Short mmCIF file of C-alpha atoms and ligand atoms in Angstrom, two decimals:
data_model
loop_
_atom_site.label_atom_id
_atom_site.label_comp_id
_atom_site.label_asym_id
_atom_site.label_seq_id
_atom_site.Cartn_x
_atom_site.Cartn_y
_atom_site.Cartn_z
CA UNK F 445 -13.28 43.68 -18.78
CA UNK F 446 -14.57 45.44 -15.75
CA UNK F 447 -13.10 48.67 -14.51
CA UNK F 448 -14.98 48.21 -11.29
CA UNK F 449 -13.09 45.83 -9.12
CA UNK F 450 -16.11 43.95 -7.91
CA UNK F 451 -15.22 41.48 -5.20
CA UNK F 452 -16.56 38.00 -5.55
CA UNK F 453 -19.18 36.96 -3.08
CA UNK F 454 -18.97 33.26 -3.65
CA UNK F 455 -21.37 32.33 -0.90
CA UNK F 456 -19.34 30.68 1.86
CA UNK F 457 -22.29 30.31 4.18
CA UNK F 458 -25.22 27.99 4.15
CA UNK F 459 -27.73 30.11 6.00
CA UNK F 460 -31.21 30.02 4.63
CA UNK F 461 -32.54 32.78 6.86
CA UNK F 462 -31.22 35.53 4.58
CA UNK F 463 -33.31 34.34 1.66
CA UNK F 464 -36.28 36.21 0.26
CA UNK F 465 -39.71 34.82 1.07
CA UNK F 466 -40.21 34.11 -2.63
CA UNK F 467 -37.07 31.98 -2.70
CA UNK F 468 -38.00 30.15 0.51
CA UNK F 469 -41.38 29.35 -1.00
CA UNK F 470 -39.78 28.01 -4.15
CA UNK F 471 -37.30 25.90 -2.18
CA UNK F 472 -40.12 24.22 -0.31
CA UNK F 473 -41.30 22.80 -3.65
CA UNK F 474 -37.90 21.56 -4.89
CA UNK F 475 -36.28 18.13 -4.46
CA UNK F 476 -33.62 18.34 -1.78
CA UNK F 477 -30.71 16.21 -0.64
CA UNK F 478 -28.09 16.38 2.05
CA UNK F 479 -25.20 17.87 0.06
CA UNK F 480 -21.43 17.64 0.42
CA UNK F 481 -21.44 20.23 3.18
CA UNK F 482 -23.50 20.79 6.29
CA UNK F 483 -26.60 22.00 4.55
CA UNK F 484 -29.05 20.71 1.97
CA UNK F 485 -28.80 21.30 -1.72
CA UNK F 486 -31.80 21.63 -3.98
CA UNK F 487 -32.58 20.62 -7.51
CA UNK F 488 -33.58 23.68 -9.52
CA UNK F 489 -34.17 23.32 -13.27
CA UNK F 490 -32.41 19.95 -13.22
CA UNK F 491 -29.20 20.99 -11.45
CA UNK F 492 -28.13 20.98 -7.80
CA UNK F 493 -27.23 24.10 -5.86
CA UNK F 494 -27.35 25.69 -2.43
CA UNK F 495 -30.22 28.02 -1.54
CA UNK F 496 -28.25 31.26 -1.79
CA UNK F 497 -26.91 30.21 -5.14
CA UNK F 498 -30.42 29.44 -6.41
CA UNK F 499 -31.57 32.87 -5.29
CA UNK F 500 -28.68 34.43 -7.25
CA UNK F 501 -29.47 32.27 -10.26
CA UNK F 502 -33.09 33.37 -10.34
CA UNK F 503 -32.15 37.05 -10.03
CA UNK F 504 -29.61 36.70 -12.79
CA UNK F 505 -32.04 34.83 -15.05
CA UNK F 506 -34.65 37.53 -14.52
CA UNK F 507 -32.44 40.60 -14.74
CA UNK F 508 -29.24 40.04 -16.69
CA UNK F 509 -29.19 41.72 -20.09
CA UNK F 510 -26.43 40.31 -22.24
CA UNK F 511 -24.67 42.39 -24.83
CA UNK F 512 -23.44 41.01 -28.14
CA UNK F 513 -19.89 41.90 -27.17
CA UNK F 514 -19.98 40.07 -23.81
CA UNK F 515 -17.63 37.18 -23.20
CA UNK F 516 -18.83 34.70 -20.62
CA UNK F 517 -16.68 31.95 -19.15
CA UNK F 518 -18.64 28.86 -18.17
CA UNK F 519 -17.32 25.99 -16.07
CA UNK F 520 -18.30 23.18 -13.81
CA UNK F 521 -16.87 24.17 -10.41
CA UNK F 522 -13.23 23.12 -9.92
CA UNK F 523 -12.55 22.74 -13.64
CA UNK F 524 -9.90 25.46 -13.72
CA UNK F 525 -12.10 28.56 -13.66
CA UNK F 526 -9.48 30.67 -11.90
CA UNK F 527 -6.87 29.80 -14.54
CA UNK F 528 -9.17 30.55 -17.47
CA UNK F 529 -10.30 33.82 -15.88
CA UNK F 530 -6.67 34.87 -15.76
CA UNK F 531 -5.99 33.76 -19.34
CA UNK F 532 -9.10 35.47 -20.66
CA UNK F 533 -8.37 38.68 -18.82
CA UNK F 534 -4.77 38.83 -20.02
CA UNK F 535 -5.71 37.92 -23.58
CA UNK F 536 -8.66 40.25 -24.06
CA UNK F 537 -7.04 43.21 -22.32
CA UNK F 538 -3.55 42.93 -23.76
CA UNK F 539 -3.74 46.31 -25.47
CA UNK F 540 -5.07 48.13 -22.44
CA UNK F 541 -2.85 46.24 -20.03
CA UNK F 542 0.33 45.28 -21.88
CA UNK F 543 1.44 41.91 -20.68
CA UNK F 544 5.02 42.91 -19.88
CA UNK F 545 4.02 45.78 -17.59
CA UNK F 546 4.96 45.41 -13.95
CA UNK F 547 1.67 46.66 -12.54
CA UNK F 548 -0.53 44.32 -14.56
CA UNK F 549 -3.88 43.80 -12.73
CA UNK F 550 -3.29 40.04 -12.57
CA UNK F 551 -0.23 40.64 -10.42
CA UNK F 552 -2.20 42.50 -7.76
CA UNK F 553 -5.68 41.01 -7.94
CA UNK F 554 -7.13 37.53 -7.81
CA UNK F 555 -8.68 36.51 -11.16
CA UNK F 556 -12.11 36.24 -9.47
CA UNK F 557 -11.87 39.96 -8.73
CA UNK F 558 -11.29 40.73 -12.39
CA UNK F 559 -13.87 38.42 -13.95
CA UNK F 560 -16.87 38.27 -11.61
CA UNK F 561 -19.40 35.48 -11.41
CA UNK F 562 -22.95 36.42 -12.38
CA UNK F 563 -25.01 34.35 -9.95
CA UNK F 564 -22.37 34.03 -7.23
CA UNK F 565 -21.15 37.60 -7.15
CA UNK F 566 -23.07 40.19 -9.11
CA UNK F 567 -26.58 38.93 -8.33
CA UNK F 568 -25.94 37.30 -4.95
CA UNK F 569 -28.09 38.21 -1.94
CA UNK F 570 -30.44 40.47 -3.87
CA UNK F 571 -27.69 42.77 -5.11
CA UNK F 572 -28.37 44.91 -8.15
CA UNK F 573 -25.15 45.07 -10.16
CA UNK F 574 -23.98 48.32 -11.61
CA UNK F 575 -22.51 47.60 -15.02
CA UNK F 576 -21.92 51.26 -15.84
CA UNK F 577 -18.24 51.05 -15.00
CA UNK F 578 -17.56 47.98 -17.13
CA UNK F 579 -15.62 48.42 -20.32
CA UNK F 580 -16.30 46.53 -23.53
CA UNK F 581 -16.11 43.59 -23.90
CA UNK F 582 -17.48 42.72 -20.50
CA UNK F 583 -15.78 39.63 -19.09
CA UNK F 584 -18.13 37.65 -16.88
CA UNK F 585 -18.47 34.10 -15.65
CA UNK F 586 -21.00 31.56 -14.52
CA UNK F 587 -21.33 27.90 -13.54
CA UNK F 588 -24.86 27.68 -14.96
CA UNK F 589 -25.84 24.75 -17.19
CA UNK F 590 -26.57 25.72 -20.80
CA UNK F 591 -30.33 25.32 -20.49
CA UNK F 592 -30.44 27.62 -17.45
CA UNK F 593 -28.48 30.52 -18.91
CA UNK F 594 -30.37 33.82 -18.87
CA UNK F 595 -32.41 34.09 -22.05
CA UNK F 596 -30.58 37.19 -23.21
CA UNK F 597 -27.33 35.19 -23.34
CA UNK F 598 -28.96 32.58 -25.52
CA UNK F 599 -30.54 35.17 -27.79
CA UNK F 600 -27.54 37.48 -28.24
CA UNK F 601 -24.21 37.07 -29.97
CA UNK F 602 -22.50 36.83 -26.59
CA UNK F 603 -19.56 34.46 -26.80
CA UNK F 604 -19.38 31.53 -24.40
CA UNK F 605 -16.04 30.05 -23.42
CA UNK F 606 -16.59 26.64 -21.87
CA UNK F 607 -13.83 24.95 -19.92
CA UNK F 608 -14.15 21.26 -19.19
CA UNK F 609 -11.94 19.08 -16.97
CA UNK F 610 -11.89 15.30 -16.75
CA UNK F 611 -14.34 13.87 -14.24
CA UNK F 612 -11.71 12.18 -12.03
CA UNK F 613 -9.65 15.31 -11.36
CA UNK F 614 -12.75 17.49 -11.10
CA UNK F 615 -14.14 15.17 -8.46
CA UNK F 616 -10.91 15.14 -6.43
CA UNK F 617 -10.55 18.91 -6.68
CA UNK F 618 -14.16 19.43 -5.56
CA UNK F 619 -13.78 17.00 -2.67
CA UNK F 620 -10.70 18.83 -1.40
CA UNK F 621 -12.26 22.25 -1.87
CA UNK F 622 -15.47 21.44 -0.03
CA UNK F 623 -13.67 19.61 2.77
CA UNK F 624 -11.39 22.58 3.16
CA UNK F 625 -14.36 24.92 3.53
CA UNK F 626 -16.13 22.48 5.85
CA UNK F 627 -13.14 22.13 8.14
CA UNK F 628 -14.39 24.98 10.28
CA UNK F 629 -17.61 23.02 10.84
CA UNK F 630 -15.51 19.93 11.63
CA UNK F 631 -17.66 18.20 9.08
CA UNK F 632 -15.60 16.69 6.32
CA UNK F 633 -16.90 14.16 3.85
CA UNK F 634 -15.36 10.76 3.41
CA UNK F 635 -14.21 10.28 -0.14
CA UNK F 636 -16.60 7.34 -0.49
CA UNK F 637 -19.68 9.37 0.43
CA UNK F 638 -18.66 12.27 -1.80
CA UNK F 639 -17.95 9.89 -4.67
CA UNK F 640 -21.37 8.27 -4.42
CA UNK F 641 -23.02 11.70 -4.45
CA UNK F 642 -20.94 12.78 -7.47
CA UNK F 643 -21.75 9.59 -9.39
CA UNK F 644 -25.44 10.09 -8.62
CA UNK F 645 -25.25 13.56 -10.15
CA UNK F 646 -25.42 15.32 -6.78
CA UNK F 647 -22.59 17.82 -6.96
CA UNK F 648 -22.53 21.62 -7.18
CA UNK F 649 -24.30 22.48 -10.48
CA UNK F 650 -24.39 18.75 -11.25
CA UNK F 651 -25.04 16.30 -12.72
CA UNK F 652 -21.49 16.92 -13.93
CA UNK F 653 -22.00 15.01 -17.21
CA UNK F 654 -25.14 16.87 -18.30
CA UNK F 655 -23.30 20.17 -17.79
CA UNK F 656 -20.38 19.13 -19.97
CA UNK F 657 -22.44 17.42 -22.64
CA UNK F 658 -24.86 20.30 -23.18
CA UNK F 659 -22.00 22.74 -23.83
CA UNK F 660 -20.22 20.18 -26.00
CA UNK F 661 -23.32 19.87 -28.18
CA UNK F 662 -23.79 23.65 -28.25
CA UNK F 663 -20.17 24.10 -29.37
CA UNK F 664 -20.80 21.76 -32.29
CA UNK F 665 -24.09 23.36 -33.23
CA UNK F 666 -22.92 26.96 -32.80
CA UNK F 667 -19.13 27.05 -33.19
CA UNK F 668 -19.08 30.84 -33.40
CA UNK F 669 -20.95 31.18 -30.13
CA UNK F 670 -19.49 28.43 -27.95
CA UNK F 671 -15.89 27.24 -27.75
CA UNK F 672 -15.23 24.04 -25.83
CA UNK F 673 -11.84 23.94 -24.13
CA UNK F 674 -10.31 21.19 -22.05
CA UNK F 675 -8.07 21.76 -19.04
CA UNK F 676 -5.87 18.83 -20.03
CA UNK F 677 -5.43 20.11 -23.60
CA UNK F 678 -4.42 23.55 -22.38
CA UNK F 679 -1.86 21.89 -20.10
CA UNK F 680 -0.58 19.75 -22.98
CA UNK F 681 -0.56 22.31 -25.76
CA UNK F 682 -0.98 25.72 -24.16
CA UNK F 683 0.11 27.76 -27.17
CA UNK F 684 -2.19 26.02 -29.59
CA UNK F 685 -5.15 26.30 -27.25
CA UNK F 686 -4.70 29.97 -26.37
CA UNK F 687 -4.31 30.85 -30.03
CA UNK F 688 -7.49 28.92 -30.74
CA UNK F 689 -9.22 30.92 -28.00
CA UNK F 690 -7.89 34.23 -29.34
CA UNK F 691 -9.20 33.41 -32.81
CA UNK F 692 -12.60 32.43 -31.44
CA UNK F 693 -12.76 35.77 -29.60
CA UNK F 694 -11.78 37.57 -32.78
CA UNK F 695 -8.59 38.95 -31.30
CA UNK F 696 -5.95 36.69 -32.88
CA UNK F 697 -2.28 37.22 -32.10
CA UNK F 698 -0.36 39.11 -34.74
CA UNK F 699 2.92 37.76 -36.06
CA UNK F 700 4.64 40.62 -34.29
CA UNK F 701 3.06 39.69 -30.97
CA UNK F 702 4.10 36.08 -31.41
CA UNK F 703 7.64 37.08 -32.28
CA UNK F 704 7.82 39.38 -29.25
CA UNK F 705 6.81 36.53 -26.94
CA UNK F 706 3.38 37.88 -25.97
CA UNK F 707 1.78 34.42 -26.12
CA UNK F 708 4.50 32.86 -23.98
CA UNK F 709 4.33 35.68 -21.48
CA UNK F 710 0.55 35.40 -21.08
CA UNK F 711 0.94 31.69 -20.43
CA UNK F 712 3.75 32.29 -17.97
CA UNK F 713 1.89 35.00 -16.11
CA UNK F 714 -1.23 32.86 -15.79
CA UNK F 715 0.62 29.67 -14.89
CA UNK F 716 -0.15 27.94 -11.62
CA UNK F 717 3.42 28.53 -10.46
CA UNK F 718 3.25 32.26 -11.06
CA UNK F 719 -0.28 33.00 -9.84
CA UNK F 720 -0.11 30.81 -6.75
CA UNK F 721 3.10 32.50 -5.60
CA UNK F 722 1.83 36.07 -5.82
CA UNK F 723 1.38 37.88 -2.53
CA UNK F 724 -2.30 38.61 -3.33
CA UNK F 725 -2.99 34.92 -3.84
CA UNK F 726 -1.04 33.79 -0.78
CA UNK F 727 -2.42 36.25 1.76
CA UNK F 728 -5.35 37.97 0.04
CA UNK F 729 -9.03 37.33 0.65
CA UNK F 730 -12.19 37.73 -1.36
CA UNK F 731 -14.86 39.86 0.26
CA UNK F 732 -16.91 36.69 0.77
CA UNK F 733 -14.29 35.66 3.27
CA UNK F 734 -12.67 32.99 1.13
CA UNK F 735 -8.92 33.09 1.12
CA UNK F 736 -7.51 33.45 -2.38
CA UNK F 737 -5.18 30.55 -1.76
CA UNK F 738 -8.06 28.05 -1.69
CA UNK F 739 -8.29 28.38 -5.47
CA UNK F 740 -4.76 27.08 -5.92
CA UNK F 741 -4.10 23.54 -4.75
CA UNK F 742 -1.92 21.44 -7.10
CA UNK F 743 -2.97 22.53 -10.58
CA UNK F 744 -2.01 19.21 -12.16
CA UNK F 745 -3.55 16.63 -14.42
CA UNK F 746 -3.77 13.21 -12.81
CA UNK F 747 -3.94 13.88 -9.07
CA UNK F 748 -6.86 11.41 -9.04
CA UNK F 749 -4.24 8.64 -9.08
CA UNK F 750 -3.36 9.44 -5.49
CA UNK F 751 -6.92 8.76 -4.33
CA UNK F 752 -8.84 6.48 -6.69
CA UNK F 753 -9.34 2.78 -6.13
CA UNK F 754 -9.71 0.54 -9.18
CA UNK F 755 -13.44 0.33 -8.44
CA UNK F 756 -13.80 4.11 -8.46
CA UNK F 757 -11.94 4.36 -11.75
CA UNK F 758 -14.09 1.69 -13.34
CA UNK F 759 -17.29 3.20 -12.04
CA UNK F 760 -16.50 6.66 -13.44
CA UNK F 761 -15.34 5.15 -16.76
CA UNK F 762 -18.62 3.35 -17.01
CA UNK F 763 -20.63 6.51 -16.33
CA UNK F 764 -18.52 8.54 -18.79
CA UNK F 765 -19.07 5.95 -21.52
CA UNK F 766 -22.76 5.71 -20.85
CA UNK F 767 -23.35 9.46 -20.74
CA UNK F 768 -21.12 10.46 -23.66
CA UNK F 769 -22.01 7.57 -25.95
CA UNK F 770 -22.30 8.75 -29.54
CA UNK F 771 -21.33 12.33 -28.68
CA UNK F 772 -17.68 12.13 -29.75
CA UNK F 773 -16.64 13.56 -26.39
CA UNK F 774 -13.81 11.84 -24.54
CA UNK F 775 -11.79 12.84 -21.50
CA UNK F 776 -8.03 12.97 -21.49
CA UNK F 777 -6.32 11.26 -18.57
CA UNK F 778 -2.77 10.67 -17.62
P1 LIG P 1447 -6.65 21.09 -8.08
O1 LIG P 1447 -7.55 21.07 -6.90
O2 LIG P 1447 -6.68 19.80 -8.85
O3 LIG P 1447 -5.27 21.51 -7.79
P2 LIG P 1447 -11.52 26.40 -10.10
O4 LIG P 1447 -10.66 27.54 -10.45
O5 LIG P 1447 -12.56 26.08 -11.14
O6 LIG P 1447 -12.06 26.52 -8.73
O7 LIG P 1447 -10.59 25.10 -10.15
C1 LIG P 1447 -9.57 24.94 -9.22
C2 LIG P 1447 -8.57 23.97 -9.77
O8 LIG P 1447 -7.76 24.63 -10.75
C3 LIG P 1447 -7.62 23.50 -8.69
O9 LIG P 1447 -7.22 22.18 -9.09
C4 LIG P 1447 -6.50 24.51 -8.82
O10 LIG P 1447 -5.29 24.10 -8.24
C5 LIG P 1447 -6.40 24.61 -10.33
N1 LIG P 1447 -5.74 25.84 -10.78
C6 LIG P 1447 -5.82 27.09 -10.24
N2 LIG P 1447 -5.06 27.94 -10.92
C7 LIG P 1447 -4.48 27.24 -11.92
C8 LIG P 1447 -3.55 27.58 -12.95
N3 LIG P 1447 -3.09 28.82 -13.08
N4 LIG P 1447 -3.16 26.61 -13.80
C9 LIG P 1447 -3.62 25.35 -13.66
N5 LIG P 1447 -4.48 24.97 -12.71
C10 LIG P 1447 -4.92 25.89 -11.84
#
């Protein structure tokens, strides 16, 4: 957990003129595509990202020194990062910040302010993060694919909490989010164009399937280092899943805590209904300029049904089957 209340700097802009010369030079050598927004996205180390993100990624890969006690949340964008940040924060800090207290940090801050992104916040725009004010364990997050994690994360005993969401809802959530941000440019994507890009692997940090599969495999190979959670399973069986997470993080709930309703209260506090109705998340802003409310849309499993044609459903099913064949990984849909 961080004592410093670092504000997220999730880059809202597409400008390339603020990049270092080194980064500009690198970009000129990378494959590029017209992305979901006004600007181009580039393929760096096999995944797609905007220039400012790539600059943050490189800085983080070069500079970040993981500690064995670190806990790092990893997600594909729009998989429920905000929710898991809240759950992790409440869970890991429940002694320092008792869950029933009225001034709990989650009631006055957006989860992105409490669990900062590495490449999007701490290392963005050439910033040099000051970790001196962080307490142990440090709670951090990233969208980076497994193979692109800073080496010190791979080499240490740092725990990785991976949250996966089914491809249909992730796609719909991403489409809404990017269109929302693009509204000011009057440049929204048709669902058909965005869907084709997504299916072709061209999405933020995509290909989506490679991201998921690499962490799935890592969770099987190194179950003490990587836990693989699913958004839909947490929705279905929240108590079981949060207890599983607490055990993985070596801070299991005591019988007394369970009897006192600590588990239920953490789930209630971090629920979509509670977080999305807090003043800070209705009217607050991140220092990047993003309004906190953009991270709360519907928070449901199955919103894809309101948008997908049969062809879209079949196409994604086909890709899921092809990509996950033999892996044992299956998405949950309703
Ligand atoms: P929808 O767009 O489907 O509603 P991320 O946090 O990775 O950006 O993901 C955002 C998605 O998580 C959005 O999905 C958002 O509504 C949902 N979400 C945010 N907070 C949530 C919560 N507390 N519980 C469940 N879902 C949540």
